[in-house]
Coordinates of C-alpha atoms in Angstrom, one line a residue:
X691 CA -4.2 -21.8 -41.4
X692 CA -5.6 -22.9 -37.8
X693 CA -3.8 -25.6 -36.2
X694 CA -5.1 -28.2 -33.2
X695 CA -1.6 -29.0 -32.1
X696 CA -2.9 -30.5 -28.8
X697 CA -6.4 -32.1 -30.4
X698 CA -3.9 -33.5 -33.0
X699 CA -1.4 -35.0 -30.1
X700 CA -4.0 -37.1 -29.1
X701 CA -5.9 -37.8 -32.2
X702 CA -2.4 -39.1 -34.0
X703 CA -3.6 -40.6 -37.6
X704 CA -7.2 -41.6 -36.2
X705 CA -9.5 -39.8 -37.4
X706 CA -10.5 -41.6 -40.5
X707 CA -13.5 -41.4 -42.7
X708 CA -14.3 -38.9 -45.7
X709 CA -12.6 -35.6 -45.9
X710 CA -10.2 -35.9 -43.1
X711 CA -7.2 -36.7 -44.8
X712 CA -4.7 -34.2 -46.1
X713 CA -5.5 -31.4 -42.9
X714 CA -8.6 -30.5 -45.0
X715 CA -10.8 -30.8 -41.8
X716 CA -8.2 -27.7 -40.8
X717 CA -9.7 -25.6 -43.3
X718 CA -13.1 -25.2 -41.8
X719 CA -12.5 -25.5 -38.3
X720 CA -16.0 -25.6 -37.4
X721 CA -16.9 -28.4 -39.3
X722 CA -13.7 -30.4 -38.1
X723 CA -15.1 -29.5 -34.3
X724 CA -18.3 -30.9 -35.3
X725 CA -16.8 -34.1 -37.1
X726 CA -15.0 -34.3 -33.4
X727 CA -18.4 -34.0 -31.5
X728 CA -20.2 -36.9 -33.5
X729 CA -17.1 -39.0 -33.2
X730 CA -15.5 -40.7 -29.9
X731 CA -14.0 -44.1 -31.6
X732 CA -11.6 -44.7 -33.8
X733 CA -13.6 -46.8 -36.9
X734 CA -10.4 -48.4 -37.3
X735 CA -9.4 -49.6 -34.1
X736 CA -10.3 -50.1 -30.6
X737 CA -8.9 -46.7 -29.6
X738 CA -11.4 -44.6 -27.7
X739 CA -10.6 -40.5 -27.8
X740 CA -11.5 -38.4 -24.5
X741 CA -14.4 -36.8 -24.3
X742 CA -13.1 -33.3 -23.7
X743 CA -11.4 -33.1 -27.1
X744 CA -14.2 -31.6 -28.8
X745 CA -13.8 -28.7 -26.3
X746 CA -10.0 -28.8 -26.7
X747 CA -10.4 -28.2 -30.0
X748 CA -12.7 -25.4 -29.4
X749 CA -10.2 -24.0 -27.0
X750 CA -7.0 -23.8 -29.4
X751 CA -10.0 -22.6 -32.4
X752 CA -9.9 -19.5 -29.8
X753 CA -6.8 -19.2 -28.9
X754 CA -6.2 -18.5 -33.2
X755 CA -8.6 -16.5 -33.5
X756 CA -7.1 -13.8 -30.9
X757 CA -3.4 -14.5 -32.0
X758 CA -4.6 -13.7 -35.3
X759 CA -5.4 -10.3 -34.3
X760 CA -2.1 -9.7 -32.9
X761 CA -1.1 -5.8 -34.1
X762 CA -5.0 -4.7 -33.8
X763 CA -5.1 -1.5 -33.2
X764 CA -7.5 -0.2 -30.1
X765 CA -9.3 2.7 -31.6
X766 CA -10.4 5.4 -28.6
X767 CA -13.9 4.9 -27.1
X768 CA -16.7 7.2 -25.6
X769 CA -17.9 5.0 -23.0
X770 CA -16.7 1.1 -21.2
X771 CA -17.1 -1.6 -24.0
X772 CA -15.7 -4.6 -24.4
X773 CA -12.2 -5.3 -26.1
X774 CA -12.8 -5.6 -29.5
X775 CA -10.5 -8.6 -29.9
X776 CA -12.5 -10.4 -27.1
X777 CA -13.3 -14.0 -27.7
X778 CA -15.8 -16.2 -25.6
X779 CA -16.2 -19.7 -25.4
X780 CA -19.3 -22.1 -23.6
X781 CA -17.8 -25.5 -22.7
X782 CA -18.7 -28.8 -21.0
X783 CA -15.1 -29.3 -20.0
X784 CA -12.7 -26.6 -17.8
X785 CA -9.2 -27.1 -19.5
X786 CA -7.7 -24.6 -17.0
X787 CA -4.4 -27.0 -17.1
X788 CA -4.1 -26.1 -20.4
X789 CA -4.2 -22.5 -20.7
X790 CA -1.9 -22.8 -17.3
X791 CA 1.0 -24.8 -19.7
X792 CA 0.6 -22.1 -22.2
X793 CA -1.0 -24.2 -24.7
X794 CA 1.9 -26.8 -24.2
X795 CA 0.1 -29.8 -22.7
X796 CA -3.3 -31.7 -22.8
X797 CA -5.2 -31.7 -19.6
X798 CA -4.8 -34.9 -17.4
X799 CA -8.2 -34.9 -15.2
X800 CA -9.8 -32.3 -16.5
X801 CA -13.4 -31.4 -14.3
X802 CA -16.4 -32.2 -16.3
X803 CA -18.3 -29.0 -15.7
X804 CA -19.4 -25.6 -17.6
X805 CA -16.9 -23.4 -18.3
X806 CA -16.4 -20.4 -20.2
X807 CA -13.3 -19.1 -21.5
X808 CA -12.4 -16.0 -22.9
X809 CA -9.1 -15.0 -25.2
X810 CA -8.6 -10.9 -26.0
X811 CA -5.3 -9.1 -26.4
X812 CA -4.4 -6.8 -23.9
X813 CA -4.8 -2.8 -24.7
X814 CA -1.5 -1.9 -23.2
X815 CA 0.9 -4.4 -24.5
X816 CA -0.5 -6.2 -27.4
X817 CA 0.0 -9.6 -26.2
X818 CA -2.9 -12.7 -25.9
X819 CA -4.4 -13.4 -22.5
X820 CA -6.7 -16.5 -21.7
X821 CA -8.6 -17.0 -18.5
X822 CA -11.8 -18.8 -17.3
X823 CA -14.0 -16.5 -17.2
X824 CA -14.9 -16.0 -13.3
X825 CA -19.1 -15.0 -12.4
X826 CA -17.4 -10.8 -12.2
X827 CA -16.0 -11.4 -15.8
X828 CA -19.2 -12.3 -16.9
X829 CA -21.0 -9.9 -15.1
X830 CA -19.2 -7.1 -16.2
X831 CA -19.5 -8.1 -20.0
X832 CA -23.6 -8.4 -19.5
X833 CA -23.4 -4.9 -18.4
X834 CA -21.5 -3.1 -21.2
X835 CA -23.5 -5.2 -23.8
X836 CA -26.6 -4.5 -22.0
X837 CA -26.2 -1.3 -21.5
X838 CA -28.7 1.3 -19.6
X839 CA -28.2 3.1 -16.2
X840 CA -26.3 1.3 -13.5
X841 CA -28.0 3.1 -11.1
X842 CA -30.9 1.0 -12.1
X843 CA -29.4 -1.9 -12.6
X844 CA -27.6 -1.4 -9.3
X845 CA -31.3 -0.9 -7.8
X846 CA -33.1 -3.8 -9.5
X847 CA -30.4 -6.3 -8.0
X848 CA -30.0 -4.9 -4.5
X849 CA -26.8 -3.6 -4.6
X850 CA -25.0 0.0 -4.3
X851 CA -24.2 1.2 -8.1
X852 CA -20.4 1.8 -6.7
X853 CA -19.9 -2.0 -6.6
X854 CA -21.3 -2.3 -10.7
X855 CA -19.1 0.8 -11.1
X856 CA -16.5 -1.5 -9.5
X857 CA -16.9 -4.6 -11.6
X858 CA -16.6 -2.6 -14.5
X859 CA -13.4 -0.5 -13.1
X860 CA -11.6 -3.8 -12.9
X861 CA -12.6 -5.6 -15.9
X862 CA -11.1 -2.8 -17.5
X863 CA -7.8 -3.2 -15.2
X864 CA -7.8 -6.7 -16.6
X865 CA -8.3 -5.5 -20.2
X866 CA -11.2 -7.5 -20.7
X867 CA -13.0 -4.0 -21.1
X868 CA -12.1 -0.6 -22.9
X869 CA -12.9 2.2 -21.6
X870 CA -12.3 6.1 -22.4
X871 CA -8.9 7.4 -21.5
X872 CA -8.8 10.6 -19.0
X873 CA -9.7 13.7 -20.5
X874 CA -7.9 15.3 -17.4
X875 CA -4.9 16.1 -18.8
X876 CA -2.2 18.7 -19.2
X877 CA -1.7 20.2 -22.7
X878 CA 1.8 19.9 -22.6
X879 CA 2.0 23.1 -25.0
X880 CA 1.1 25.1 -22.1
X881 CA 4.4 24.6 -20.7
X882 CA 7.2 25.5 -23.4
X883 CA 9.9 25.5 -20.8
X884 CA 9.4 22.5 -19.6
X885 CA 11.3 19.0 -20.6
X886 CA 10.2 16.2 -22.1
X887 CA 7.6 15.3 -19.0
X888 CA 6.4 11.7 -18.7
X889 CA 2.6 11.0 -19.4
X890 CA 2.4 10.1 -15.8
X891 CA 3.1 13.8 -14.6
X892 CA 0.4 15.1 -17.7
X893 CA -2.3 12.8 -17.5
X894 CA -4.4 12.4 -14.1
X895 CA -6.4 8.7 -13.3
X896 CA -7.5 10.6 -10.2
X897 CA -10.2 13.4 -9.3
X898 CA -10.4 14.1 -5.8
X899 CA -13.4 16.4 -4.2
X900 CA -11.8 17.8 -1.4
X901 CA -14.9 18.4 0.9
X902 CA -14.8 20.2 3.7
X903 CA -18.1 19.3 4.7
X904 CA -18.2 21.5 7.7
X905 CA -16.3 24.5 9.6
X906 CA -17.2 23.4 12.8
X907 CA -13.8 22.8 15.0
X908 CA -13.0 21.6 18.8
X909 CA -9.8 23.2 18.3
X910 CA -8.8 27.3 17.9
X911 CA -5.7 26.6 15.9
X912 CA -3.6 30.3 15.8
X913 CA -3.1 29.8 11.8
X914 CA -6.6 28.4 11.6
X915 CA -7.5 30.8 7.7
X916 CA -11.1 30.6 7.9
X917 CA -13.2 30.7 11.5
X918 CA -16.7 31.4 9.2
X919 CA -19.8 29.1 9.5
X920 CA -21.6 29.3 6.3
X921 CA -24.9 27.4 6.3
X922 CA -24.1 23.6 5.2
X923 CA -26.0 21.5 2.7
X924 CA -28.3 19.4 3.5
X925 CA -27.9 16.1 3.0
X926 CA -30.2 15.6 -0.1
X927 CA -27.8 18.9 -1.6
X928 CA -24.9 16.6 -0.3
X929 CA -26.4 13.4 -2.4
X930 CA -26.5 15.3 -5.1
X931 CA -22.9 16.7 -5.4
X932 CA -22.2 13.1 -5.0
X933 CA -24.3 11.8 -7.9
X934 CA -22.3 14.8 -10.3
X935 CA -19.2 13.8 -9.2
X936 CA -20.0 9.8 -10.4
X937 CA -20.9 11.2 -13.1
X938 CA -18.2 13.9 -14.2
X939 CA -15.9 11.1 -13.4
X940 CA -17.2 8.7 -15.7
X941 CA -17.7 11.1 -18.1
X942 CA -14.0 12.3 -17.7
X943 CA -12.4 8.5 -18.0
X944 CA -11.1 9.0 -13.9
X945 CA -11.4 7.4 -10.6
X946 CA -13.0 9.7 -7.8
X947 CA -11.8 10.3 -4.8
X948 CA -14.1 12.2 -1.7
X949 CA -11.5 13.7 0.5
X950 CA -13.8 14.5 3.8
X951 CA -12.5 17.3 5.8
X952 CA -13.4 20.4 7.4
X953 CA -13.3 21.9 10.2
X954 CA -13.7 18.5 11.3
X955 CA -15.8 16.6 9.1
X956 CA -17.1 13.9 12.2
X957 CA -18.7 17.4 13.6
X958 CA -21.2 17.5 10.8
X959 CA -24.4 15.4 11.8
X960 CA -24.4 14.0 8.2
X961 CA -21.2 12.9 8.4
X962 CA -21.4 8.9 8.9
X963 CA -24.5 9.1 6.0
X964 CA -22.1 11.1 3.8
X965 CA -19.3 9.0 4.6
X966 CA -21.8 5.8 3.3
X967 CA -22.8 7.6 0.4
X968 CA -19.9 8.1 -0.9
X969 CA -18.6 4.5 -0.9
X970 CA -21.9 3.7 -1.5
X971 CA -21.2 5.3 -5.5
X972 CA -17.7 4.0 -5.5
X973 CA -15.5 6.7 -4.9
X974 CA -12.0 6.3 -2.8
X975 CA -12.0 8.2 0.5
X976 CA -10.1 9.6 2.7
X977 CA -10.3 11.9 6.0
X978 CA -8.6 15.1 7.0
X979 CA -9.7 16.0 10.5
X980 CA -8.5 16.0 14.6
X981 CA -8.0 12.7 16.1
X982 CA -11.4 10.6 17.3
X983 CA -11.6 7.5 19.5
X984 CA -11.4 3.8 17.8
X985 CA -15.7 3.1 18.3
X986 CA -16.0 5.9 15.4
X987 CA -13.0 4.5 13.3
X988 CA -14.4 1.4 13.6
X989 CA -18.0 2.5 12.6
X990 CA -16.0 4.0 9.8
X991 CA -14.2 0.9 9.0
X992 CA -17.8 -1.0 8.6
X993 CA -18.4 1.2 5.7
X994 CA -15.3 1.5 4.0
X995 CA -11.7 1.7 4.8
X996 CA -10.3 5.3 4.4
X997 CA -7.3 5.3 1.8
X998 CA -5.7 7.2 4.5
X999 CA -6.9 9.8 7.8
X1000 CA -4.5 12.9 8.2
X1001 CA -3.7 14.9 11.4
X1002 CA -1.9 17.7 11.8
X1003 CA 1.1 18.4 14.1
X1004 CA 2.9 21.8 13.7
X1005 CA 6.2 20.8 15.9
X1006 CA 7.3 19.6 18.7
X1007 CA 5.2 19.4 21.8
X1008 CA 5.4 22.9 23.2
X1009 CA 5.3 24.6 20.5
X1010 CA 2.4 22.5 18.6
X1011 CA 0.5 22.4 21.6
X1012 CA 1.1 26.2 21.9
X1013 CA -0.2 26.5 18.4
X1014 CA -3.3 23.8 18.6
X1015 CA -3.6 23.7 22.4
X1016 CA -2.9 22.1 25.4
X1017 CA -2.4 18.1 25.7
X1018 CA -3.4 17.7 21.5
X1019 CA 0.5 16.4 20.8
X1020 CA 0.0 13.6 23.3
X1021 CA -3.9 13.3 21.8
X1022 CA -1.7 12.8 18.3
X1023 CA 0.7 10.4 18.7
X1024 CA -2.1 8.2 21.1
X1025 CA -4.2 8.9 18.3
X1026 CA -1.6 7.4 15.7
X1027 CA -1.4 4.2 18.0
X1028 CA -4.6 3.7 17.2
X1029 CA -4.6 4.5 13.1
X1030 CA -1.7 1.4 13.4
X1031 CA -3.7 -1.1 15.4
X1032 CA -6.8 -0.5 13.1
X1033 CA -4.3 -0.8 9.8
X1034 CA -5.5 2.4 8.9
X1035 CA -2.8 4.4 6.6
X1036 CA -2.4 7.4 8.8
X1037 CA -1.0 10.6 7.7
X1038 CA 0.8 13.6 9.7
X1039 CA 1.0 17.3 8.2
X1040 CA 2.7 20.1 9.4
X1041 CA 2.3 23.4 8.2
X1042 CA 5.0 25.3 8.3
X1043 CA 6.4 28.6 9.3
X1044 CA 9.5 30.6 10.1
X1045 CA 9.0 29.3 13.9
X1046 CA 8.9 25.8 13.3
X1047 CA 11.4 25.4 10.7
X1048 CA 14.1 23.9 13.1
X1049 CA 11.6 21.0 14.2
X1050 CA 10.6 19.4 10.7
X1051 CA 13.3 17.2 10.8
X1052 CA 13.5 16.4 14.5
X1053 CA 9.7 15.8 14.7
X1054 CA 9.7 13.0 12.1
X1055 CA 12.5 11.6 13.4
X1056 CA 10.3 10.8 16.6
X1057 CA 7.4 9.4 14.4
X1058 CA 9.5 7.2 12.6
X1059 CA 7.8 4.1 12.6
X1060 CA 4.6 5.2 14.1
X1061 CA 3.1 6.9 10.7
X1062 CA 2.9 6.0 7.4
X1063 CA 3.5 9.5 5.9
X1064 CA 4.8 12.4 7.7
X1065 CA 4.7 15.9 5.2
X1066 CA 4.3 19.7 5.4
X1067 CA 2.9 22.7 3.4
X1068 CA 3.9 25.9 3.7
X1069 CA 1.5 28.6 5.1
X1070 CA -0.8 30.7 3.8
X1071 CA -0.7 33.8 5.3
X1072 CA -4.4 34.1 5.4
X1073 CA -7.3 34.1 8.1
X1074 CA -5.6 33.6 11.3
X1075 CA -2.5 33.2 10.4
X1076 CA -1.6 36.2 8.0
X1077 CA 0.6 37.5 10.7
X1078 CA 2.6 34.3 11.3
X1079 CA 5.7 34.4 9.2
X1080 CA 7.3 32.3 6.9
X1081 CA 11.0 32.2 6.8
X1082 CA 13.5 33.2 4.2
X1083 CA 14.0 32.2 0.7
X1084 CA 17.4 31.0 1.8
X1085 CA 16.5 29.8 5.4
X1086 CA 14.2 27.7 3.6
X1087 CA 16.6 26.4 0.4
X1088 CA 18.7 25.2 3.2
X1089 CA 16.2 23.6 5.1
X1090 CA 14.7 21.4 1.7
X1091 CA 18.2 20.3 1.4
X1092 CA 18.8 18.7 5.3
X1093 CA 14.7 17.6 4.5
X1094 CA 15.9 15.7 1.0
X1095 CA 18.7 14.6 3.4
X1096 CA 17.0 13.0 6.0
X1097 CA 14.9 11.5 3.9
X1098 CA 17.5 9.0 3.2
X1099 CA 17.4 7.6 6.1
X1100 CA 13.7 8.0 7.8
X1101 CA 11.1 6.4 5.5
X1102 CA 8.1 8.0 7.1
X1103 CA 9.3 11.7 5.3
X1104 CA 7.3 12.4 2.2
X1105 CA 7.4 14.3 -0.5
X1106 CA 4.8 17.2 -1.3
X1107 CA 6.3 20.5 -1.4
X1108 CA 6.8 21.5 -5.0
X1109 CA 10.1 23.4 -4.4
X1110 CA 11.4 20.1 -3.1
X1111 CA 11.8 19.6 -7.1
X1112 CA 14.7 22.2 -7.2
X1113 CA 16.7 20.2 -4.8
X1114 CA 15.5 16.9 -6.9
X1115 CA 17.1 18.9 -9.8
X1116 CA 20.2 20.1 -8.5
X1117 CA 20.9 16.5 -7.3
X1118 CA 20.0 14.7 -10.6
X1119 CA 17.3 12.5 -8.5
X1120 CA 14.7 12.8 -11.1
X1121 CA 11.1 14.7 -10.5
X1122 CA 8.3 13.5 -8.2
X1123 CA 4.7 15.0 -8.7
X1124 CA 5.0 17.9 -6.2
X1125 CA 1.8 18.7 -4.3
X1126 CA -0.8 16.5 -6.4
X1127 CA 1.3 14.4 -8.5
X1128 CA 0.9 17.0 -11.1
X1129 CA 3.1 20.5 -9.6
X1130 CA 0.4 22.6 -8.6
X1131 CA -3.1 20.6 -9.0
X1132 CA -5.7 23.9 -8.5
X1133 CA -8.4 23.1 -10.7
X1134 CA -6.7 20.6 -12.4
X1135 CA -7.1 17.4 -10.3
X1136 CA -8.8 18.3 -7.7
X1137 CA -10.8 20.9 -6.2
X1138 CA -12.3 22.2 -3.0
X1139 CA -15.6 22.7 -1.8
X1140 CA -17.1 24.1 1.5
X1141 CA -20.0 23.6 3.6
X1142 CA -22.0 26.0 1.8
X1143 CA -20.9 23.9 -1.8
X1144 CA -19.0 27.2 -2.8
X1145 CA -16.3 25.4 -5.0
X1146 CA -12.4 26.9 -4.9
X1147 CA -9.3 26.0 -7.1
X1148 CA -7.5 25.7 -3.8
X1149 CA -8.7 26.0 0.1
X1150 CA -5.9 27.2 1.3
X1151 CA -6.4 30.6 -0.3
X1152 CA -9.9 32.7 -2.0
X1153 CA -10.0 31.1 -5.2
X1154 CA -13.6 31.2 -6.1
X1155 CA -15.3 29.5 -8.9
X1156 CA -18.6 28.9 -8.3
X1157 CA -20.4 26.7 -6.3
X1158 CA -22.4 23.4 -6.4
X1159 CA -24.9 22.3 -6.7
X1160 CA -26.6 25.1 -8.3
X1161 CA -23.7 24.5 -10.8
X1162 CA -22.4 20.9 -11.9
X1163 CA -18.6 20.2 -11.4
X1164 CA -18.3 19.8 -15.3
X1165 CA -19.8 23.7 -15.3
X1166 CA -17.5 24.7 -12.7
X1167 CA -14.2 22.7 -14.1
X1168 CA -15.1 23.8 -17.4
X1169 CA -15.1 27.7 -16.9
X1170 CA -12.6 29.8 -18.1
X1171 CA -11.9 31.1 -14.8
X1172 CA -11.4 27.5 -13.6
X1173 CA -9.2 27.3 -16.5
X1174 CA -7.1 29.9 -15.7
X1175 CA -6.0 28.3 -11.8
X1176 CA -4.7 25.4 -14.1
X1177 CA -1.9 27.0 -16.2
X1178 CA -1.0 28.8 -12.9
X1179 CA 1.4 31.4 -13.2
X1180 CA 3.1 33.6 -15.7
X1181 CA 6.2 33.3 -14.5
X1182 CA 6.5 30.0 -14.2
X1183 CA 5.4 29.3 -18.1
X1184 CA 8.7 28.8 -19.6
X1185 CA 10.6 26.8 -16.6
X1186 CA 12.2 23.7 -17.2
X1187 CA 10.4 22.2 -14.0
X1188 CA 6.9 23.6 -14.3
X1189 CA 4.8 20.2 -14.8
X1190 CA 5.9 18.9 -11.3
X1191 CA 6.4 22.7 -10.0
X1192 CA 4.6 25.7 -10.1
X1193 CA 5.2 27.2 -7.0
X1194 CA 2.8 27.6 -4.4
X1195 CA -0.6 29.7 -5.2
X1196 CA -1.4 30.2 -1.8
X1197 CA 2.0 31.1 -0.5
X1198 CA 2.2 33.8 -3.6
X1199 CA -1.7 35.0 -2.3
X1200 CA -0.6 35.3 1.4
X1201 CA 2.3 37.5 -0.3
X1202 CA -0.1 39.9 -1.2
X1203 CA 1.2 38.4 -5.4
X1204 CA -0.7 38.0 -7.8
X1205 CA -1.6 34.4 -8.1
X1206 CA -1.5 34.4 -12.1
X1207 CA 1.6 36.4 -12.6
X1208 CA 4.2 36.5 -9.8
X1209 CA 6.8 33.6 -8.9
X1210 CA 6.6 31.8 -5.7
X1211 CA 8.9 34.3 -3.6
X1212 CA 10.6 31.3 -1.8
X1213 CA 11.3 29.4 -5.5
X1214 CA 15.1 29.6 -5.9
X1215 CA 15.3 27.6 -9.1

């Protein structure tokens, strides 16, 4: 039966007239609210009741009704709705103090003013939430209930559909929405080796579109894998790509993310209206390019801050330098200076090889403190640098080790390497994601695209699957071929570490391996 603790508190015995007496008004709430709104004196006596307490009445009438529910069971959705245990509430008075005291207190100077209130139980946990409703609340449950492109909607109100997307994204965060779960997940059956693998190492929130927007280059690395300049996209093709991506991520139940890279990607003419666009439609960002003076990171700041902006150093200075030319270690750490005083996340990869093995450690040791996240990937022995050399399977066992070592102690060294899981293993740390928080991500959680909109599992090696935007991603991802790239490996089907593992494809490629049935020839598992 619904209760008004609070509304009775203050109430005490004086409500008096017809029908009041023996909690009957507690049978139909809404009648004993209405009795409540027609009546601010006690017949009786001089007592005088508050005129909020209709709306405090109202308030704990809501907060039943979504207790009530408790156990409801949140069926799966097709598209952002709102919760079905939602409950919404129009009054004159904003009891915030209440709801604050968990339904323990009356208000003492409650603010005479609309207010709307909503009660739901939260998807994840089960357990009643209550909350004003703020103007993005409300907005975000006119758009699910209205329905209709957000594009337009966007358009009609003067604003970029990214920030509807937005509103929508973190009403369902708050659980005032429901919204599809990702369909980009592992089927954990294609790994029969593997352990019991938490949902967070199956199941992907993210899609990145690694784009590398252009080929064009001021540098002439020496392990530089592809020196072609295929024809770019132009910018209406680039819109485009950008439009399919909204919309295979909605249609997936994932946040996008345009990695911009290239080449450098601040070479292409586009770039700044790309850069735009993409924000513009919501999507996280993020650059992989050659350092660039603080005018363009603060023309790229105006538009949206990057989730990070990666450079690459490949050892110490001599030897980088020697590898990406002269004075470009110096250009890198002034460069990282510059990432810091901007509060720009800044990233540093190395890619390694037998020659620079002996300078991981040492190198992030000196940028301790001066980047946020200092990594490396192995070479692929392909383009330029097929006849660079990688060192030994044990050379390099030995080397994860002092890595996982060093880690300890120097918080800028981060984990990407999927073999780093082996060491993980052996030392009973637990798994981390490997190279995209998912083992080997090719066609699974993200994929590549050059200029030319030719899409690939993984840059780092030829791993056609079609291109865009003569196809949509959801053609490409959706291929059997594309498929394939995703259960990755033969030999790695029936290991105990595959959903965080798998080896590297590109290093097996450079190999001269076959991608879908040989072992990483460095994995010592």
């Amino acid at each position: 039966m619904p209760s008004f603790p609070l509304t009775e508190s203050i109430l005490g015995g004086g409500l008096a007239g017809p029908d009041t007496s023996e909690d009957k008004h507690f049978d139909d709430p809404k009648r004993f609210i209405e009795m409540l709104d027609g009546r601010s004196v006690d017949p009786g006596s001089a007592r005088t009741f508050p005129d909020f307490l209709p709306d405090l009445a109202r308030l704990e009438w809501l907060r039943y009704r979504v207790e009530s529910q408790g156990g409801a069971a949140f069926e799966p959705v097709d598209e952002p709705c709102v919760n079905p245990t939602m409950e919404i509430e129009r009054l004159s008075w904003d009891l915030t103090q209440v709801i604050e005291s968990g339904f323990t207190s009356p208000p003492s100077s409650p603010v005479h003013e609309e207010w709307w209130v909503l009660g739901w139980l939260d998807p994840a946990s089960g357990e009643p939430v209550f909350k004003g409703a703020t103007q993005e609340d409300l907005l975000a449950l006119k758009l699910v209930a209205e329905g209709g492109d957000r594009a337009e909607h966007a358009a009609a109100a003067g604003v970029t559909v990214g920030a509807l997307d937005s509103v929508i994204r973190r009403a369902v965060d708050r659980g005032i929405l429901v919204a599809p779960k990702s369909r980009i997940r592992r089927d954990p059956h294609g790994f029969p080796g593997a352990r019991d693998t938490p949902e967070r190492f199956l199941v992907a929130q993210v899609f990145t579109l690694q784009w590398h927007i252009t080929h064009q280059c001021e540098l002439h690395c020496r392990h530089c894998y592809d020196r072609t300049l295929p024809s770019p996209l132009t910018l209406e093709d680039g819109l485009r790509i950008l439009d399919d991506l909204r919309t295979f991520c909605w249609d997936r139940g994932v946040q996008g993310q345009v990695c911009f890279t290239g080449g450098n990607p601040l070479l292409h003419p586009d770039f700044m209206a790309l850069y735009r666009a993409a924000s513009d439609r919501g999507f996280s960002l993020s650059i992989l390019g050659n350092p660039t003076s603080k005018s363009v990171l603060r023309k790229i700041l105006d538009i949206q801050r990057p989730d990070y902006y990666q450079v690459s150093l490949e050892g110490l200075a001599e030897h980088n330098d020697h590898m990406r030319g002269a004075g470009h270690f110096n250009r890198v750490l002034g460069f990282l200076d510059a990432l810091r005083d901007l509060e720009i996340d800044s990233q540093v990869m190395l890619t390694l090889t037998r020659d620079n093995l002996d300078q991981v450690i040492e190198l992030a040791g000196m940028l301790k403190g001066r980047v946020d996240d200092f990594t490396f990937n192995r070479l692929a022995q392909v383009g330029e640098g097929a006849d660079i050399a990688l060192p030994d399977r044990d050379s390099y066992a030995a080397f994860l080790e002092a890595y996982v070592d060093a880690a300890r102690a120097n918080p800028a060294i981060a984990w990407k390497d999927n073999l780093l899981n082996i060491v993980r293993d052996h030392r009973e740390m637990g798994p981390f994601g490997g190279c995209t928080g998912f083992g080997c991500g090719a066609a699974f959680n993200f994929v590549a695209v050059l200029p030319d909109g030719e899409v690939h599992a993984c840059r780092k090696f030829p791993s056609p699957l079609g291109n865009i935007p003569r196809q949509t991603i959801a053609d490409v991802y959706d291929s059997p071929l594309a498929g394939r790239y995703r259960r990755g490996s033969d030999a790695c089907r029936s290991c105990a570490l595959r959903p965080t593992c798998g080896g590297c494809m590109a290093v097996v490629h450079g190999q001269g391996l076959d991608v879908f049935r040989d072992l990483d020839p460095m994995c010592f598992y």
